Short mmCIF file of C-alpha atoms and ligand atoms in Angstrom, two decimals:
data_model
loop_
_atom_site.label_atom_id
_atom_site.label_comp_id
_atom_site.label_asym_id
_atom_site.label_seq_id
_atom_site.Cartn_x
_atom_site.Cartn_y
_atom_site.Cartn_z
CA MET A 1 81.12 21.41 4.09
CA ARG A 2 78.08 19.28 4.99
CA ARG A 3 75.90 20.65 7.75
CA TYR A 4 74.75 18.25 10.47
CA SER A 5 72.65 18.56 13.61
CA ARG A 6 73.73 17.55 17.10
CA ILE A 7 71.96 17.24 20.45
CA THR A 8 73.53 19.79 22.81
CA GLY A 9 71.13 19.57 25.75
CA THR A 10 68.41 17.32 27.15
CA GLY A 11 65.67 17.90 29.71
CA SER A 12 62.55 16.28 31.09
CA TYR A 13 59.65 16.77 33.44
CA LEU A 14 57.45 14.34 35.35
CA PRO A 15 54.32 15.52 37.17
CA PRO A 16 54.68 15.02 40.94
CA ARG A 17 51.75 12.61 41.39
CA ARG A 18 53.32 9.14 41.17
CA LEU A 19 51.16 6.04 41.29
CA THR A 20 52.73 2.68 41.95
CA ASN A 21 50.96 -0.41 40.66
CA ALA A 22 49.62 -0.91 44.20
CA ASP A 23 48.13 2.63 44.16
CA LEU A 24 46.51 2.01 40.78
CA VAL A 25 45.22 -1.43 41.81
CA ASP A 26 43.52 0.29 44.79
CA GLU A 27 42.01 3.08 42.66
CA LEU A 28 40.75 0.65 40.01
CA GLY A 29 39.45 -1.67 42.73
CA GLN A 30 37.16 1.13 43.94
CA ARG A 31 35.61 1.12 40.44
CA GLY A 32 35.21 -2.66 40.52
CA ILE A 33 38.08 -3.18 38.04
CA GLU A 34 40.34 -6.07 39.01
CA THR A 35 44.06 -6.09 38.27
CA SER A 36 47.26 -6.78 40.17
CA ASP A 37 50.87 -5.66 40.54
CA GLU A 38 51.97 -9.17 39.49
CA TRP A 39 49.99 -9.08 36.22
CA ILE A 40 51.19 -5.59 35.30
CA VAL A 41 54.86 -6.29 36.08
CA GLU A 42 54.90 -9.69 34.36
CA ARG A 43 53.13 -8.57 31.14
CA THR A 44 54.60 -5.06 30.81
CA GLY A 45 57.52 -4.41 33.19
CA ILE A 46 55.69 -1.32 34.51
CA ARG A 47 55.89 -0.64 38.26
CA ALA A 48 54.86 3.04 38.48
CA ARG A 49 53.67 5.99 36.37
CA HIS A 50 53.07 9.71 36.89
CA PHE A 51 49.71 11.42 36.29
CA ALA A 52 49.36 15.18 35.76
CA ALA A 53 47.00 17.25 37.93
CA PRO A 54 43.71 18.11 36.17
CA ASP A 55 44.80 21.69 35.36
CA VAL A 56 48.23 20.75 33.96
CA THR A 57 48.50 20.68 30.16
CA CYS A 58 50.84 19.28 27.55
CA SER A 59 52.52 22.68 27.09
CA ASP A 60 52.91 23.15 30.88
CA MET A 61 54.98 19.98 31.13
CA GLY A 62 56.70 20.54 27.80
CA VAL A 63 57.91 23.99 28.79
CA GLU A 64 59.51 22.61 31.98
CA ALA A 65 61.35 19.95 29.96
CA ALA A 66 62.34 22.61 27.40
CA ARG A 67 63.77 24.93 30.10
CA ASN A 68 65.86 22.05 31.48
CA ALA A 69 67.17 21.21 27.99
CA LEU A 70 68.03 24.87 27.29
CA GLN A 71 69.87 25.11 30.59
CA ALA A 72 71.86 21.96 29.76
CA ALA A 73 72.73 23.46 26.35
CA GLY A 74 73.68 26.81 27.93
CA LEU A 75 71.17 28.67 25.75
CA ASP A 76 68.42 31.24 26.31
CA PRO A 77 64.91 30.82 24.88
CA THR A 78 65.61 33.64 22.39
CA ASP A 79 68.48 31.61 20.89
CA ILE A 80 65.94 29.08 19.57
CA ASP A 81 64.76 29.43 15.94
CA LEU A 82 62.49 26.37 15.64
CA ILE A 83 60.11 24.60 18.06
CA ILE A 84 58.52 21.24 17.31
CA VAL A 85 56.29 19.51 19.86
CA ALA A 86 55.43 15.84 19.37
CA THR A 87 52.10 15.11 21.04
CA SER A 88 48.74 13.41 20.62
CA THR A 89 47.33 15.13 23.71
CA PRO A 90 47.73 18.87 22.96
CA ASP A 91 46.26 21.62 25.18
CA MET A 92 43.45 22.38 22.71
CA VAL A 93 42.29 21.65 19.17
CA PHE A 94 44.22 24.71 18.04
CA PRO A 95 46.56 26.59 18.29
CA SER A 96 49.23 23.93 18.54
CA ALA A 97 50.87 23.03 21.85
CA ALA A 98 54.09 24.29 20.24
CA CYS A 99 52.70 27.84 19.89
CA ILE A 100 51.45 27.85 23.49
CA LEU A 101 54.76 26.45 24.73
CA GLN A 102 56.68 29.03 22.68
CA ASN A 103 54.84 31.89 24.38
CA LYS A 104 55.32 30.39 27.88
CA LEU A 105 59.01 29.98 27.14
CA GLY A 106 59.44 33.49 25.71
CA ALA A 107 60.84 32.35 22.36
CA ASN A 108 58.23 34.29 20.37
CA GLY A 109 58.67 34.70 16.63
CA CYS A 110 60.30 31.45 15.54
CA PRO A 111 58.30 28.79 13.65
CA ALA A 112 56.47 26.45 16.04
CA PHE A 113 54.29 23.47 15.18
CA ASP A 114 53.11 20.09 16.48
CA VAL A 115 53.85 16.69 15.02
CA GLN A 116 51.23 14.01 15.60
CA ALA A 117 52.60 10.50 15.12
CA VAL A 118 51.54 9.11 18.51
CA CYS A 119 54.35 7.07 20.10
CA SER A 120 56.66 7.63 17.11
CA GLY A 121 56.10 11.38 17.40
CA PHE A 122 59.49 12.24 18.88
CA ILE A 123 61.33 10.24 16.19
CA TYR A 124 59.30 12.08 13.53
CA ALA A 125 59.88 15.48 15.16
CA LEU A 126 63.62 14.90 15.57
CA THR A 127 63.90 13.88 11.91
CA VAL A 128 62.00 16.97 10.73
CA ALA A 129 64.18 19.25 12.90
CA ASP A 130 67.34 17.52 11.62
CA SER A 131 66.20 18.03 8.00
CA MET A 132 65.44 21.72 8.64
CA ILE A 133 68.86 22.22 10.23
CA GLN A 134 70.62 20.36 7.40
CA SER A 135 68.80 22.51 4.82
CA GLY A 136 69.72 25.75 6.59
CA ALA A 137 66.10 26.57 7.53
CA ALA A 138 66.97 26.43 11.24
CA ARG A 139 70.06 26.58 13.40
CA ARG A 140 68.93 25.88 16.95
CA ALA A 141 65.82 23.76 17.40
CA LEU A 142 63.89 22.71 20.44
CA VAL A 143 62.29 19.28 19.98
CA VAL A 144 59.81 18.34 22.69
CA GLY A 145 57.69 15.26 23.38
CA SER A 146 54.90 15.91 25.89
CA GLU A 147 51.84 13.83 26.70
CA VAL A 148 48.95 13.70 29.16
CA PHE A 149 47.68 10.26 28.17
CA SER A 150 45.83 10.00 31.51
CA ARG A 151 43.20 12.31 29.88
CA ILE A 152 42.38 9.78 27.14
CA LEU A 153 42.49 6.56 29.18
CA ASP A 154 39.39 4.49 29.82
CA PHE A 155 39.76 3.62 33.51
CA ASN A 156 37.13 0.92 33.06
CA ASP A 157 39.38 -0.91 30.55
CA ARG A 158 42.10 -2.73 32.49
CA THR A 159 43.82 -3.86 29.29
CA THR A 160 44.91 -0.28 28.52
CA CYS A 161 44.64 1.99 31.59
CA VAL A 162 47.48 0.27 33.45
CA LEU A 163 49.96 0.89 30.61
CA PHE A 164 50.26 4.66 30.24
CA GLY A 165 51.62 7.69 32.12
CA ASP A 166 52.18 11.44 31.69
CA GLY A 167 55.41 13.40 31.22
CA ALA A 168 57.61 15.39 28.89
CA GLY A 169 61.12 15.28 27.44
CA ALA A 170 63.04 17.72 25.27
CA VAL A 171 66.28 18.14 23.37
CA VAL A 172 68.09 21.14 21.92
CA LEU A 173 69.34 20.28 18.43
CA GLU A 174 72.00 22.59 16.99
CA ALA A 175 73.75 22.93 13.63
CA SER A 176 77.21 21.41 13.66
CA ASP A 177 80.10 20.60 11.32
CA THR A 178 80.21 17.05 12.69
CA PRO A 179 77.35 14.57 13.34
CA GLY A 180 75.24 14.42 15.48
CA ILE A 181 72.43 12.67 13.78
CA LEU A 182 73.85 10.04 11.43
CA SER A 183 70.68 8.73 9.78
CA SER A 184 66.95 8.38 10.24
CA ASP A 185 64.15 6.25 8.85
CA LEU A 186 60.40 7.02 9.05
CA HIS A 187 57.38 4.96 8.01
CA ALA A 188 53.60 4.80 8.35
CA ASP A 189 50.93 2.33 7.29
CA GLY A 190 47.42 3.70 7.69
CA LYS A 191 45.77 0.33 7.19
CA HIS A 192 46.40 -0.34 10.89
CA VAL A 193 44.40 2.69 12.12
CA ASP A 194 41.94 0.55 14.06
CA ILE A 195 44.35 -1.43 16.27
CA LEU A 196 45.43 1.66 18.24
CA CYS A 197 43.32 4.81 18.17
CA VAL A 198 41.22 7.41 19.96
CA PRO A 199 38.32 7.42 17.51
CA GLY A 200 36.33 10.42 18.81
CA ASN A 201 36.41 13.94 17.37
CA VAL A 202 34.99 17.39 18.06
CA SER A 203 32.15 18.47 15.80
CA GLY A 204 29.33 21.01 16.10
CA GLY A 205 30.26 21.77 19.71
CA GLN A 206 30.18 18.14 20.78
CA VAL A 207 32.49 15.20 21.06
CA LEU A 208 31.43 12.67 18.45
CA GLY A 209 32.47 9.06 18.94
CA ASP A 210 34.51 7.62 21.78
CA PRO A 211 37.27 9.99 22.92
CA LEU A 212 39.14 7.28 24.87
CA LEU A 213 42.07 5.10 23.82
CA LYS A 214 41.32 1.75 22.16
CA MET A 215 44.01 -0.83 21.59
CA ASP A 216 44.28 -4.38 20.32
CA GLY A 217 47.35 -5.11 22.46
CA GLN A 218 48.26 -8.40 20.83
CA ALA A 219 48.04 -7.00 17.29
CA VAL A 220 50.23 -4.05 18.33
CA PHE A 221 52.70 -6.39 19.99
CA LYS A 222 53.01 -8.62 16.91
CA LEU A 223 53.69 -5.69 14.58
CA ALA A 224 55.99 -3.72 16.88
CA VAL A 225 59.06 -5.95 17.19
CA GLY A 226 59.36 -6.67 13.44
CA LEU A 227 58.92 -3.01 12.47
CA LEU A 228 61.46 -1.82 15.06
CA GLU A 229 63.99 -4.37 13.81
CA LYS A 230 63.53 -3.19 10.20
CA ALA A 231 63.89 0.49 11.14
CA ALA A 232 67.04 -0.27 13.15
CA HIS A 233 68.66 -2.10 10.23
CA ALA A 234 67.65 0.70 7.85
CA VAL A 235 69.38 3.45 9.89
CA LEU A 236 72.47 1.27 10.41
CA ALA A 237 72.71 0.58 6.65
CA LYS A 238 72.27 4.30 5.81
CA ALA A 239 75.11 5.20 8.21
CA GLY A 240 77.33 2.26 7.15
CA LEU A 241 77.38 0.89 10.72
CA GLN A 242 76.80 -2.53 12.30
CA GLU A 243 74.67 -3.68 15.22
CA SER A 244 77.90 -3.99 17.22
CA ASP A 245 78.54 -0.24 16.76
CA ILE A 246 75.47 0.64 18.89
CA ASP A 247 76.44 1.70 22.41
CA TRP A 248 72.86 2.22 23.62
CA LEU A 249 69.39 1.38 22.35
CA ILE A 250 66.84 3.93 23.60
CA PRO A 251 63.51 2.54 22.41
CA HIS A 252 60.01 3.86 22.91
CA GLN A 253 59.12 2.71 26.42
CA ALA A 254 55.87 0.79 25.86
CA ASN A 255 56.46 -2.66 27.23
CA ILE A 256 59.60 -4.40 28.51
CA ARG A 257 58.78 -7.50 26.45
CA ILE A 258 58.75 -5.50 23.19
CA MET A 259 62.09 -3.94 24.21
CA GLN A 260 63.58 -7.34 25.06
CA GLY A 261 62.34 -8.77 21.73
CA THR A 262 63.87 -5.86 19.80
CA ALA A 263 67.19 -6.13 21.65
CA ARG A 264 67.31 -9.87 20.92
CA LYS A 265 66.75 -9.28 17.19
CA LEU A 266 69.57 -6.70 17.19
CA LYS A 267 71.85 -9.04 19.21
CA LEU A 268 72.14 -6.40 21.94
CA PRO A 269 72.29 -7.44 25.62
CA MET A 270 69.69 -5.75 27.84
CA ASP A 271 72.49 -3.86 29.61
CA LYS A 272 72.81 -1.80 26.42
CA VAL A 273 69.12 -0.84 26.53
CA VAL A 274 67.94 2.25 28.43
CA VAL A 275 64.87 1.19 30.41
CA THR A 276 62.55 3.67 32.13
CA VAL A 277 59.21 2.00 31.37
CA ASP A 278 59.30 0.48 34.87
CA GLN A 279 59.10 3.95 36.46
CA HIS A 280 57.28 6.01 33.79
CA GLY A 281 54.91 3.58 32.04
CA ASN A 282 54.22 4.36 28.38
CA THR A 283 54.33 8.16 27.95
CA SER A 284 53.87 7.95 24.16
CA ALA A 285 55.80 10.73 22.34
CA ALA A 286 57.49 11.76 25.61
CA SER A 287 58.98 8.35 26.38
CA ILE A 288 62.15 8.51 24.25
CA PRO A 289 63.29 12.02 25.28
CA LEU A 290 62.42 11.20 28.91
CA ALA A 291 64.55 8.04 28.72
CA LEU A 292 67.36 9.91 26.93
CA ASP A 293 67.43 12.68 29.54
CA HIS A 294 67.39 10.15 32.37
CA ALA A 295 70.31 8.28 30.76
CA VAL A 296 72.29 11.51 30.19
CA ARG A 297 71.74 12.86 33.71
CA THR A 298 72.59 9.57 35.43
CA GLY A 299 75.78 9.26 33.33
CA GLN A 300 74.51 6.01 31.77
CA VAL A 301 75.17 7.38 28.25
CA GLN A 302 78.31 9.41 27.57
CA PRO A 303 79.25 12.06 25.00
CA GLY A 304 80.62 10.47 21.81
CA GLN A 305 78.58 7.27 22.17
CA THR A 306 76.36 5.94 19.37
CA LEU A 307 72.67 5.84 20.27
CA LEU A 308 69.82 4.15 18.43
CA LEU A 309 66.46 5.82 19.18
CA GLU A 310 63.37 4.12 17.83
CA GLY A 311 59.63 4.17 18.22
CA VAL A 312 56.40 2.64 17.04
CA GLY A 313 52.86 3.82 17.61
CA GLY A 314 49.35 4.50 16.41
CA GLY A 315 48.89 5.11 12.72
CA PHE A 316 50.65 2.75 12.47
CA THR A 317 53.82 4.85 12.52
CA TRP A 318 57.38 3.77 13.18
CA GLY A 319 60.92 4.98 12.75
CA ALA A 320 64.45 5.24 14.06
CA VAL A 321 67.22 7.81 14.48
CA LEU A 322 70.89 6.85 14.80
CA LEU A 323 73.10 9.51 16.37
CA LYS A 324 76.36 10.29 18.06
CA LEU A 325 75.85 12.10 21.34
N1 ACO B 401 45.09 -7.06 34.90
C1 ACO B 401 44.79 -8.35 35.00
N2 ACO B 401 44.42 -9.11 33.95
C2 ACO B 401 44.40 -8.50 32.76
C3 ACO B 401 44.70 -7.15 32.59
C4 ACO B 401 45.07 -6.42 33.73
N3 ACO B 401 45.39 -5.10 33.69
N4 ACO B 401 44.58 -6.82 31.28
C5 ACO B 401 44.22 -7.95 30.64
N5 ACO B 401 44.09 -8.96 31.53
C6 ACO B 401 43.73 -10.34 31.27
C7 ACO B 401 42.90 -10.51 30.04
O1 ACO B 401 41.54 -10.27 30.32
C8 ACO B 401 43.17 -11.94 29.68
O2 ACO B 401 42.38 -12.76 30.50
P1 ACO B 401 41.73 -14.11 29.92
O3 ACO B 401 42.90 -14.96 29.51
O4 ACO B 401 40.96 -14.63 31.09
O5 ACO B 401 40.89 -13.68 28.76
C9 ACO B 401 44.62 -12.14 30.10
O6 ACO B 401 44.92 -11.08 31.00
C10 ACO B 401 45.58 -12.10 28.95
O7 ACO B 401 45.29 -10.98 28.14
P2 ACO B 401 46.14 -10.66 26.87
O8 ACO B 401 45.57 -9.46 26.19
O9 ACO B 401 46.31 -11.91 26.06
O10 ACO B 401 47.54 -10.31 27.55
P3 ACO B 401 48.90 -10.04 26.84
O11 ACO B 401 49.92 -10.97 27.36
O12 ACO B 401 48.76 -9.89 25.36
O13 ACO B 401 49.27 -8.62 27.45
C11 ACO B 401 49.33 -6.35 26.78
C12 ACO B 401 48.45 -7.49 27.16
C13 ACO B 401 50.22 -6.00 27.95
C14 ACO B 401 48.47 -5.15 26.43
C15 ACO B 401 50.20 -6.77 25.57
O14 ACO B 401 49.40 -7.27 24.55
C16 ACO B 401 51.01 -5.64 25.06
O15 ACO B 401 51.89 -5.15 25.72
N6 ACO B 401 50.76 -5.23 23.80
C17 ACO B 401 51.46 -4.13 23.24
C18 ACO B 401 50.85 -2.90 23.75
C19 ACO B 401 51.73 -1.76 23.61
O16 ACO B 401 52.91 -1.84 23.86
N7 ACO B 401 51.12 -0.69 23.19
C20 ACO B 401 51.77 0.50 23.04
C21 ACO B 401 52.62 0.48 21.80
S1 ACO B 401 52.25 1.74 20.74
C22 ACO B 401 52.03 2.99 21.71
O17 ACO B 401 52.86 3.13 22.56
C23 ACO B 401 50.89 3.86 21.60
#
């Protein structure tokens, strides 16, 4: 009998400090940076975001999301035999955020590693966990997306600092006789490194190069919709399903206009799209599991429904996962 993987619990965590656009406009104004609620809402759909306190790390938020997901799945930390954390803002250069999170959780001993695919990170991590479960290498995986993008934002660059927020989301993925994950599709094209990057690195005890986020927003925008459409059609074809079989699209929450463009291409009305970008901003690898958990806990998505998760981000990386909840 074929072995599948299935999501059995979801969880999330948002740091308590919430900044509305008005709060951010005020803070940026004190630095002489001009922006407005109208501009941010019209161009991005974002109305608020959460920022972590200075001493809160990726693993701190990830472990809260993980505990919530474990509770929803009715499992203890020691039941877990694989931990993957998707992040581009880990606690330290090494060890991985996954190892630190594992110790905080008390799931010591199982394999734990980070996946770095920026905003596609959760899609990559979920696909790796699914493959390991299908192969028999794992039985109960914890897949976490956690980001503190506020640490790598240039608050003197209004074209990027208004877009991002902090947070974490997690799922428990368990072996099952029935799907679960129906299909997935991952891609990367490294020729687009420069349009979205944090070019700095640590060397000889110093940070070399600029350690803050750089983005060519229009170039990203142009690539994103086409790539997301291709990934969506690829997972549907692999699973032998049609666009009309999708109950919910849960895209990476970067910009409402990218989400609207993707939905249009897939002939999905916006009331089949889970939208949290308005309240969370772009939380990179955390955005999809945060949106999924929100949709599960509010009853928006229901067990048995078909969900299309997809993301695009720095690298360039992109991908999709089609699953039955
Ligand atoms: N407030 C006010 N004005 C602004 C701001 C701001 N925060 N930022 C830019 N502007 C101004 C610009 O200076 C420009 O002014 P000008 O016409 O006088 O030169 C004007 O607004 C238009 O700027 P554009 O860059 O053309 O605005 P655009 O409509 O392209 O919107 C945006 C910019 C929101 C960044 C858009 O390009 C976008 O969403 N791109 C995709 C970004 C994205 O989603 N990235 C994440 C995906 S991958 C990942 O998640 C890591």
